[in-house]
Amino acid sequence: MPTTVEDLPFDVLSCALRRLDGPSLAAASCATSGLRSLAADPDTWRALCLAQWPSLQTTTILGSAAVSLSPQRLFADAFPFPADSAAAPVPSADADQRLPGELISAVDVYHNGAPIFSRVLETSTTSSWFLTSPFSLDAVDRKSPAPAASISPSELQLSWIVVDPSSGRAVNVSSRRAVAVDRHWYTGDTLVRFAVVLGGCKFEATVACSEETGCLREVGLAVEDADGAAASGEGTLRLLAAAMAGPRKGGDKEPEEAKRRYDDFVRSKRGRKESKARREVLVDLCCSAVSAVAVLSFVASVVLR
């Protein structure tokens, strides 16, 4: 009689599954019903989440009765990228759309794969000030920069997971790898940008590094629409709710796809701005021509009177 992997002792199988990474563990759970049962162990998935995102060690999000979020659900939501259609724009007048009353952000910055900064943010989203103001989250107090060892900005990676505690869903709004690296025009700090495009809007996380002091001056998240205007808190909540409920996509090429979508977004925004500038110039010329005709008509009427 042939021997299968399920003939191994329970302890051996469990130990082997705990050594797998998340995608491999998920693939193993699809093989047989027995492996599916073993791979559904919450402690295994909790250990995977804590190893992948060290910031979760500072919060009880995975063990709190107030948050209906299992470790396996969190990994399934936050590890893959949200699909392009995951955050289709939702009309602001849609009264049936339930918006998150609170957001929990788990932020982790890595250098060559090693974590160098981790923080958890809890943001109340029910106030009218938050709903009507431009959406912005800061993980670093600008007056108290986070110390960091000597780093190469191009080797930084970022994970920014946004969790809705009430629904138990999450989404990672970072491209993981940088989509652009430039310098601040005034301070000279290196700005490393991570971005995903969802629902026609750009979620951009910026890490500002100071080469002189060797610290992280800024780790922030902002959202802007296709015209470059800052998205409001309410509009961002609608995009996040749609992205959390939408499909996911994985693969090694997803960071490159995220950069391509970012470049397309930037080119489209630049084209819109140039088109708007041309229209404004044309309107100015028309107004000048009309004004000139009016002045000449007035002068001619005075001279010929």
mmCIF file of C-alpha atoms in Angstrom:
data_model
loop_
_atom_site.group_PDB
_atom_site.id
_atom_site.type_symbol
_atom_site.label_atom_id
_atom_site.label_comp_id
_atom_site.label_asym_id
_atom_site.label_seq_id
_atom_site.Cartn_x
_atom_site.Cartn_y
_atom_site.Cartn_z
ATOM 1 C CA MET A 1 0.000 0.000 0.000
ATOM 2 C CA PRO A 2 1.518 3.352 -1.024
ATOM 3 C CA THR A 3 2.483 5.791 1.725
ATOM 4 C CA THR A 4 1.226 9.379 1.645
ATOM 5 C CA VAL A 5 2.336 12.454 3.506
ATOM 6 C CA GLU A 6 -0.661 12.122 5.803
ATOM 7 C CA ASP A 7 0.740 8.835 7.109
ATOM 8 C CA LEU A 8 3.398 10.787 8.968
ATOM 9 C CA PRO A 9 2.831 11.353 12.692
ATOM 10 C CA PHE A 10 0.677 14.351 13.600
ATOM 11 C CA ASP A 11 3.507 16.100 15.461
ATOM 12 C CA VAL A 12 5.879 15.716 12.515
ATOM 13 C CA LEU A 13 3.363 17.149 10.058
ATOM 14 C CA SER A 14 2.555 20.051 12.364
ATOM 15 C CA CYS A 15 6.253 20.857 12.833
ATOM 16 C CA ALA A 16 6.831 20.731 9.065
ATOM 17 C CA LEU A 17 3.895 23.046 8.349
ATOM 18 C CA ARG A 18 5.125 25.591 10.905
ATOM 19 C CA ARG A 19 8.364 25.922 8.935
ATOM 20 C CA LEU A 20 6.561 26.989 5.742
ATOM 21 C CA ASP A 21 5.999 30.568 4.688
ATOM 22 C CA GLY A 22 2.486 31.902 4.224
ATOM 23 C CA PRO A 23 1.959 31.189 0.495
ATOM 24 C CA SER A 24 3.428 27.686 0.865
ATOM 25 C CA LEU A 25 1.229 26.959 3.885
ATOM 26 C CA ALA A 26 -1.854 28.154 1.998
ATOM 27 C CA ALA A 27 -0.919 25.934 -0.962
ATOM 28 C CA ALA A 28 -0.388 22.917 1.320
ATOM 29 C CA SER A 29 -3.849 23.420 2.840
ATOM 30 C CA CYS A 30 -5.379 22.921 -0.615
ATOM 31 C CA ALA A 31 -3.794 19.481 -1.078
ATOM 32 C CA THR A 32 -5.939 17.292 1.186
ATOM 33 C CA SER A 33 -8.594 17.678 3.829
ATOM 34 C CA GLY A 34 -6.176 16.453 6.492
ATOM 35 C CA LEU A 35 -3.549 19.053 5.607
ATOM 36 C CA ARG A 36 -6.253 21.709 5.444
ATOM 37 C CA SER A 37 -7.226 20.913 9.018
ATOM 38 C CA LEU A 38 -3.610 21.054 10.204
ATOM 39 C CA ALA A 39 -2.839 24.231 8.238
ATOM 40 C CA ALA A 40 -5.803 26.035 9.828
ATOM 41 C CA ASP A 41 -4.044 26.114 13.219
ATOM 42 C CA PRO A 42 -4.420 29.733 14.493
ATOM 43 C CA ASP A 43 -1.113 29.616 16.368
ATOM 44 C CA THR A 44 0.763 28.766 13.163
ATOM 45 C CA TRP A 45 -0.774 31.692 11.303
ATOM 46 C CA ARG A 46 -0.262 34.026 14.259
ATOM 47 C CA ALA A 47 3.441 33.170 14.304
ATOM 48 C CA LEU A 48 3.630 33.817 10.550
ATOM 49 C CA CYS A 49 1.921 37.215 10.904
ATOM 50 C CA LEU A 50 4.178 38.288 13.774
ATOM 51 C CA ALA A 51 7.285 37.234 11.844
ATOM 52 C CA GLN A 52 6.126 39.024 8.679
ATOM 53 C CA TRP A 53 4.921 42.205 10.405
ATOM 54 C CA PRO A 54 6.767 42.888 13.706
ATOM 55 C CA SER A 55 4.501 45.848 14.473
ATOM 56 C CA LEU A 56 1.717 43.383 15.359
ATOM 57 C CA GLN A 57 3.725 42.341 18.418
ATOM 58 C CA THR A 58 2.890 45.699 20.014
ATOM 59 C CA THR A 59 -0.888 45.329 19.663
ATOM 60 C CA THR A 60 -3.563 42.847 20.690
ATOM 61 C CA ILE A 61 -5.306 43.037 17.348
ATOM 62 C CA LEU A 62 -4.860 39.283 16.746
ATOM 63 C CA GLY A 63 -6.012 38.257 20.208
ATOM 64 C CA SER A 64 -8.676 40.810 21.081
ATOM 65 C CA ALA A 65 -12.303 39.771 21.376
ATOM 66 C CA ALA A 66 -13.278 43.240 20.152
ATOM 67 C CA VAL A 67 -11.582 42.632 16.786
ATOM 68 C CA SER A 68 -13.095 39.846 14.686
ATOM 69 C CA LEU A 69 -9.875 39.211 12.781
ATOM 70 C CA SER A 70 -8.233 35.808 12.637
ATOM 71 C CA PRO A 71 -4.500 35.508 11.839
ATOM 72 C CA GLN A 72 -5.255 33.498 8.696
ATOM 73 C CA ARG A 73 -7.755 36.118 7.511
ATOM 74 C CA LEU A 74 -5.233 38.892 8.155
ATOM 75 C CA PHE A 75 -2.521 37.131 6.155
ATOM 76 C CA ALA A 76 -4.930 36.437 3.285
ATOM 77 C CA ASP A 77 -5.962 40.102 3.201
ATOM 78 C CA ALA A 78 -2.615 41.836 3.789
ATOM 79 C CA PHE A 79 0.029 39.668 2.116
ATOM 80 C CA PRO A 80 -1.223 39.817 -1.514
ATOM 81 C CA PHE A 81 -1.809 43.030 -3.423
ATOM 82 C CA PRO A 82 -5.346 44.420 -3.860
ATOM 83 C CA ALA A 83 -6.553 43.928 -7.438
ATOM 84 C CA ASP A 84 -6.893 46.931 -9.743
ATOM 85 C CA SER A 85 -10.689 46.727 -9.595
ATOM 86 C CA ALA A 86 -10.760 46.162 -5.841
ATOM 87 C CA ALA A 87 -11.509 49.787 -5.018
ATOM 88 C CA ALA A 88 -13.897 51.064 -7.660
ATOM 89 C CA PRO A 89 -15.052 54.574 -6.705
ATOM 90 C CA VAL A 90 -18.131 54.563 -4.502
ATOM 91 C CA PRO A 91 -20.570 57.515 -4.827
ATOM 92 C CA SER A 92 -20.460 59.709 -1.738
ATOM 93 C CA ALA A 93 -24.251 59.785 -1.652
ATOM 94 C CA ASP A 94 -24.457 56.001 -1.178
ATOM 95 C CA ALA A 95 -26.067 55.764 2.238
ATOM 96 C CA ASP A 96 -25.839 51.941 2.275
ATOM 97 C CA GLN A 97 -22.034 51.959 2.272
ATOM 98 C CA ARG A 98 -20.843 51.184 5.792
ATOM 99 C CA LEU A 99 -17.735 53.170 6.630
ATOM 100 C CA PRO A 100 -15.160 52.037 9.210
ATOM 101 C CA GLY A 101 -15.559 53.824 12.539
ATOM 102 C CA GLU A 102 -11.901 53.204 13.367
ATOM 103 C CA LEU A 103 -8.744 52.333 11.473
ATOM 104 C CA ILE A 104 -5.742 50.471 12.849
ATOM 105 C CA SER A 105 -2.533 50.860 10.842
ATOM 106 C CA ALA A 106 0.361 48.411 11.255
ATOM 107 C CA VAL A 107 3.461 50.081 9.779
ATOM 108 C CA ASP A 108 6.767 48.278 9.218
ATOM 109 C CA VAL A 109 9.890 49.600 7.490
ATOM 110 C CA TYR A 110 12.573 47.117 6.434
ATOM 111 C CA HIS A 111 16.117 47.493 5.154
ATOM 112 C CA ASN A 112 17.374 44.559 3.116
ATOM 113 C CA GLY A 113 14.561 42.494 4.626
ATOM 114 C CA ALA A 114 15.401 43.309 8.259
ATOM 115 C CA PRO A 115 12.846 45.412 10.217
ATOM 116 C CA ILE A 116 14.197 48.799 11.354
ATOM 117 C CA PHE A 117 10.966 50.581 12.331
ATOM 118 C CA SER A 118 7.564 49.311 13.497
ATOM 119 C CA ARG A 119 4.551 51.174 14.818
ATOM 120 C CA VAL A 120 0.796 50.760 15.225
ATOM 121 C CA LEU A 121 -1.590 53.712 14.767
ATOM 122 C CA GLU A 122 -5.188 53.825 15.949
ATOM 123 C CA THR A 123 -7.297 56.453 14.192
ATOM 124 C CA SER A 124 -10.884 57.409 15.000
ATOM 125 C CA THR A 125 -12.783 58.180 11.797
ATOM 126 C CA THR A 126 -16.192 59.289 13.078
ATOM 127 C CA SER A 127 -15.608 63.014 13.582
ATOM 128 C CA SER A 128 -16.752 65.510 10.979
ATOM 129 C CA TRP A 129 -13.254 67.015 11.027
ATOM 130 C CA PHE A 130 -11.703 63.716 9.878
ATOM 131 C CA LEU A 131 -14.384 63.073 7.234
ATOM 132 C CA THR A 132 -14.055 66.492 5.607
ATOM 133 C CA SER A 133 -10.300 67.088 5.956
ATOM 134 C CA PRO A 134 -7.615 65.754 3.605
ATOM 135 C CA PHE A 135 -6.672 62.203 4.598
ATOM 136 C CA SER A 136 -3.223 61.962 6.176
ATOM 137 C CA LEU A 137 -1.585 59.606 8.673
ATOM 138 C CA ASP A 138 1.826 60.074 10.302
ATOM 139 C CA ALA A 139 3.646 57.181 11.950
ATOM 140 C CA VAL A 140 6.607 59.328 13.056
ATOM 141 C CA ASP A 141 6.412 62.478 15.166
ATOM 142 C CA ARG A 142 8.312 65.078 13.143
ATOM 143 C CA LYS A 143 9.677 66.552 16.369
ATOM 144 C CA SER A 144 11.005 63.147 17.455
ATOM 145 C CA PRO A 145 12.553 61.366 14.448
ATOM 146 C CA ALA A 146 12.999 57.609 14.681
ATOM 147 C CA PRO A 147 16.665 56.578 14.936
ATOM 148 C CA ALA A 148 17.978 54.250 12.244
ATOM 149 C CA ALA A 149 21.361 52.810 11.402
ATOM 150 C CA SER A 150 23.188 53.631 8.204
ATOM 151 C CA ILE A 151 20.783 52.697 5.435
ATOM 152 C CA SER A 152 20.569 52.805 1.679
ATOM 153 C CA PRO A 153 17.253 54.405 0.656
ATOM 154 C CA SER A 154 16.971 52.211 -2.432
ATOM 155 C CA GLU A 155 17.066 49.104 -0.200
ATOM 156 C CA LEU A 156 14.092 50.137 1.941
ATOM 157 C CA GLN A 157 10.814 48.232 1.903
ATOM 158 C CA LEU A 158 7.541 49.257 3.513
ATOM 159 C CA SER A 159 4.381 47.507 4.631
ATOM 160 C CA TRP A 160 1.370 49.629 5.625
ATOM 161 C CA ILE A 161 -1.586 47.463 6.640
ATOM 162 C CA VAL A 162 -4.914 49.187 7.307
ATOM 163 C CA VAL A 163 -7.376 47.182 9.428
ATOM 164 C CA ASP A 164 -11.077 47.767 10.009
ATOM 165 C CA PRO A 165 -11.663 46.256 13.492
ATOM 166 C CA SER A 166 -15.450 46.113 13.130
ATOM 167 C CA SER A 167 -15.490 44.060 9.920
ATOM 168 C CA GLY A 168 -12.289 42.129 10.576
ATOM 169 C CA ARG A 169 -10.897 42.948 7.130
ATOM 170 C CA ALA A 170 -7.570 44.478 6.147
ATOM 171 C CA VAL A 171 -5.643 45.721 3.107
ATOM 172 C CA ASN A 172 -1.986 46.549 2.488
ATOM 173 C CA VAL A 173 -1.746 49.933 0.758
ATOM 174 C CA SER A 174 2.001 49.851 0.123
ATOM 175 C CA SER A 175 3.869 48.763 -2.995
ATOM 176 C CA ARG A 176 6.409 47.012 -0.678
ATOM 177 C CA ARG A 177 9.305 48.199 -2.835
ATOM 178 C CA ALA A 178 9.917 51.863 -3.667
ATOM 179 C CA VAL A 179 8.280 53.317 -6.771
ATOM 180 C CA ALA A 180 10.341 56.544 -6.654
ATOM 181 C CA VAL A 181 13.312 58.007 -4.771
ATOM 182 C CA ASP A 182 14.053 61.749 -4.790
ATOM 183 C CA ARG A 183 15.151 64.579 -2.509
ATOM 184 C CA HIS A 184 13.213 67.183 -0.589
ATOM 185 C CA TRP A 185 13.760 70.557 -2.228
ATOM 186 C CA TYR A 186 14.348 72.369 1.089
ATOM 187 C CA THR A 187 15.680 69.947 3.731
ATOM 188 C CA GLY A 188 17.672 67.748 1.369
ATOM 189 C CA ASP A 189 16.224 64.608 2.980
ATOM 190 C CA THR A 190 15.881 61.550 0.765
ATOM 191 C CA LEU A 191 12.219 60.769 0.058
ATOM 192 C CA VAL A 192 11.417 57.131 -0.634
ATOM 193 C CA ARG A 193 7.911 56.700 -2.040
ATOM 194 C CA PHE A 194 5.716 53.597 -1.927
ATOM 195 C CA ALA A 195 2.368 53.713 -3.706
ATOM 196 C CA VAL A 196 -0.595 51.713 -4.960
ATOM 197 C CA VAL A 197 -3.338 53.005 -7.246
ATOM 198 C CA LEU A 198 -6.870 52.015 -6.191
ATOM 199 C CA GLY A 199 -10.100 53.273 -7.674
ATOM 200 C CA GLY A 200 -8.329 55.969 -9.691
ATOM 201 C CA CYS A 201 -6.666 57.402 -6.562
ATOM 202 C CA LYS A 202 -3.078 57.090 -5.387
ATOM 203 C CA PHE A 203 -2.256 55.832 -1.892
ATOM 204 C CA GLU A 204 1.281 57.104 -1.334
ATOM 205 C CA ALA A 205 3.406 56.354 1.713
ATOM 206 C CA THR A 206 6.552 58.466 2.058
ATOM 207 C CA VAL A 207 9.631 57.626 4.115
ATOM 208 C CA ALA A 208 11.950 60.615 4.649
ATOM 209 C CA CYS A 209 15.535 59.660 5.540
ATOM 210 C CA SER A 210 18.171 62.052 6.846
ATOM 211 C CA GLU A 211 21.646 61.000 5.760
ATOM 212 C CA GLU A 212 23.264 63.516 8.152
ATOM 213 C CA THR A 213 21.569 62.346 11.362
ATOM 214 C CA GLY A 214 20.831 58.765 10.289
ATOM 215 C CA CYS A 215 17.147 58.787 11.253
ATOM 216 C CA LEU A 216 13.700 58.488 9.761
ATOM 217 C CA ARG A 217 12.160 61.965 9.823
ATOM 218 C CA GLU A 218 8.836 61.000 8.277
ATOM 219 C CA VAL A 219 6.747 57.908 7.633
ATOM 220 C CA GLY A 220 3.374 59.079 6.393
ATOM 221 C CA LEU A 221 0.437 58.077 4.218
ATOM 222 C CA ALA A 222 -1.650 60.377 2.006
ATOM 223 C CA VAL A 223 -4.181 59.895 -0.790
ATOM 224 C CA GLU A 224 -4.777 62.016 -3.888
ATOM 225 C CA ASP A 225 -7.117 61.767 -6.849
ATOM 226 C CA ALA A 226 -6.316 61.808 -10.567
ATOM 227 C CA ASP A 227 -6.181 65.622 -10.602
ATOM 228 C CA GLY A 228 -3.645 65.761 -7.781
ATOM 229 C CA ALA A 229 -6.141 66.984 -5.175
ATOM 230 C CA ALA A 230 -5.978 65.461 -1.689
ATOM 231 C CA ALA A 231 -8.739 62.927 -1.023
ATOM 232 C CA SER A 232 -10.975 63.605 1.959
ATOM 233 C CA GLY A 233 -11.245 61.300 4.929
ATOM 234 C CA GLU A 234 -14.699 60.135 3.858
ATOM 235 C CA GLY A 235 -13.620 59.467 0.288
ATOM 236 C CA THR A 236 -10.588 57.510 1.506
ATOM 237 C CA LEU A 237 -12.751 55.415 3.846
ATOM 238 C CA ARG A 238 -14.977 54.462 0.925
ATOM 239 C CA LEU A 239 -11.956 53.443 -1.147
ATOM 240 C CA LEU A 240 -10.530 51.413 1.739
ATOM 241 C CA ALA A 241 -13.851 49.666 2.422
ATOM 242 C CA ALA A 242 -14.123 48.676 -1.247
ATOM 243 C CA ALA A 243 -10.485 47.503 -1.353
ATOM 244 C CA MET A 244 -10.887 45.387 1.790
ATOM 245 C CA ALA A 245 -13.920 43.632 0.337
ATOM 246 C CA GLY A 246 -12.411 43.258 -3.140
ATOM 247 C CA PRO A 247 -10.245 40.512 -4.651
ATOM 248 C CA ARG A 248 -6.497 40.096 -4.217
ATOM 249 C CA LYS A 249 -3.708 39.142 -6.567
ATOM 250 C CA GLY A 250 -0.235 37.786 -5.842
ATOM 251 C CA GLY A 251 2.960 36.974 -7.652
ATOM 252 C CA ASP A 252 6.573 38.063 -7.706
ATOM 253 C CA LYS A 253 5.835 40.623 -10.430
ATOM 254 C CA GLU A 254 3.278 42.567 -8.419
ATOM 255 C CA PRO A 255 5.805 45.154 -7.087
ATOM 256 C CA GLU A 256 6.798 45.901 -10.698
ATOM 257 C CA GLU A 257 3.113 46.136 -11.632
ATOM 258 C CA ALA A 258 2.545 48.564 -8.767
ATOM 259 C CA LYS A 259 5.393 50.748 -10.056
ATOM 260 C CA ARG A 260 3.992 50.622 -13.596
ATOM 261 C CA ARG A 261 0.549 51.708 -12.377
ATOM 262 C CA TYR A 262 2.185 54.482 -10.346
ATOM 263 C CA ASP A 263 4.106 55.727 -13.404
ATOM 264 C CA ASP A 264 0.893 55.633 -15.474
ATOM 265 C CA PHE A 265 -0.906 57.604 -12.770
ATOM 266 C CA VAL A 266 1.850 60.256 -12.665
ATOM 267 C CA ARG A 267 1.870 60.588 -16.472
ATOM 268 C CA SER A 268 -1.916 60.864 -16.546
ATOM 269 C CA LYS A 269 -1.866 63.545 -13.823
ATOM 270 C CA ARG A 270 0.843 65.468 -15.680
ATOM 271 C CA GLY A 271 -1.187 65.253 -18.892
ATOM 272 C CA ARG A 272 -4.292 66.546 -17.113
ATOM 273 C CA LYS A 273 -2.326 69.441 -15.650
ATOM 274 C CA GLU A 274 -0.831 70.369 -19.023
ATOM 275 C CA SER A 275 -4.234 70.134 -20.697
ATOM 276 C CA LYS A 276 -5.743 72.355 -18.004
ATOM 277 C CA ALA A 277 -2.913 74.874 -18.433
ATOM 278 C CA ARG A 278 -3.509 74.982 -22.226
ATOM 279 C CA ARG A 279 -7.214 75.568 -21.694
ATOM 280 C CA GLU A 280 -6.487 78.380 -19.253
ATOM 281 C CA VAL A 281 -4.101 80.006 -21.747
ATOM 282 C CA LEU A 282 -6.756 79.737 -24.463
ATOM 283 C CA VAL A 283 -9.383 81.260 -22.178
ATOM 284 C CA ASP A 284 -6.977 84.102 -21.294
ATOM 285 C CA LEU A 285 -6.344 84.791 -25.002
ATOM 286 C CA CYS A 286 -10.060 84.830 -25.754
ATOM 287 C CA CYS A 287 -10.731 87.209 -22.854
ATOM 288 C CA SER A 288 -7.879 89.479 -24.002
ATOM 289 C CA ALA A 289 -9.215 89.479 -27.556
ATOM 290 C CA VAL A 290 -12.732 90.311 -26.396
ATOM 291 C CA SER A 291 -11.388 93.093 -24.172
ATOM 292 C CA ALA A 292 -9.321 94.501 -27.059
ATOM 293 C CA VAL A 293 -12.334 94.456 -29.389
ATOM 294 C CA ALA A 294 -14.451 96.194 -26.760
ATOM 295 C CA VAL A 295 -11.816 98.906 -26.235
ATOM 296 C CA LEU A 296 -11.360 99.477 -29.984
ATOM 297 C CA SER A 297 -15.117 99.632 -30.496
ATOM 298 C CA PHE A 298 -15.413 102.220 -27.734
ATOM 299 C CA VAL A 299 -12.563 104.331 -29.187
ATOM 300 C CA ALA A 300 -14.015 104.115 -32.676
ATOM 301 C CA SER A 301 -17.451 105.174 -31.447
ATOM 302 C CA VAL A 302 -15.927 108.216 -29.685
ATOM 303 C CA VAL A 303 -13.842 109.244 -32.684
ATOM 304 C CA LEU A 304 -16.657 108.891 -35.208
ATOM 305 C CA ARG A 305 -19.263 110.607 -33.038
#
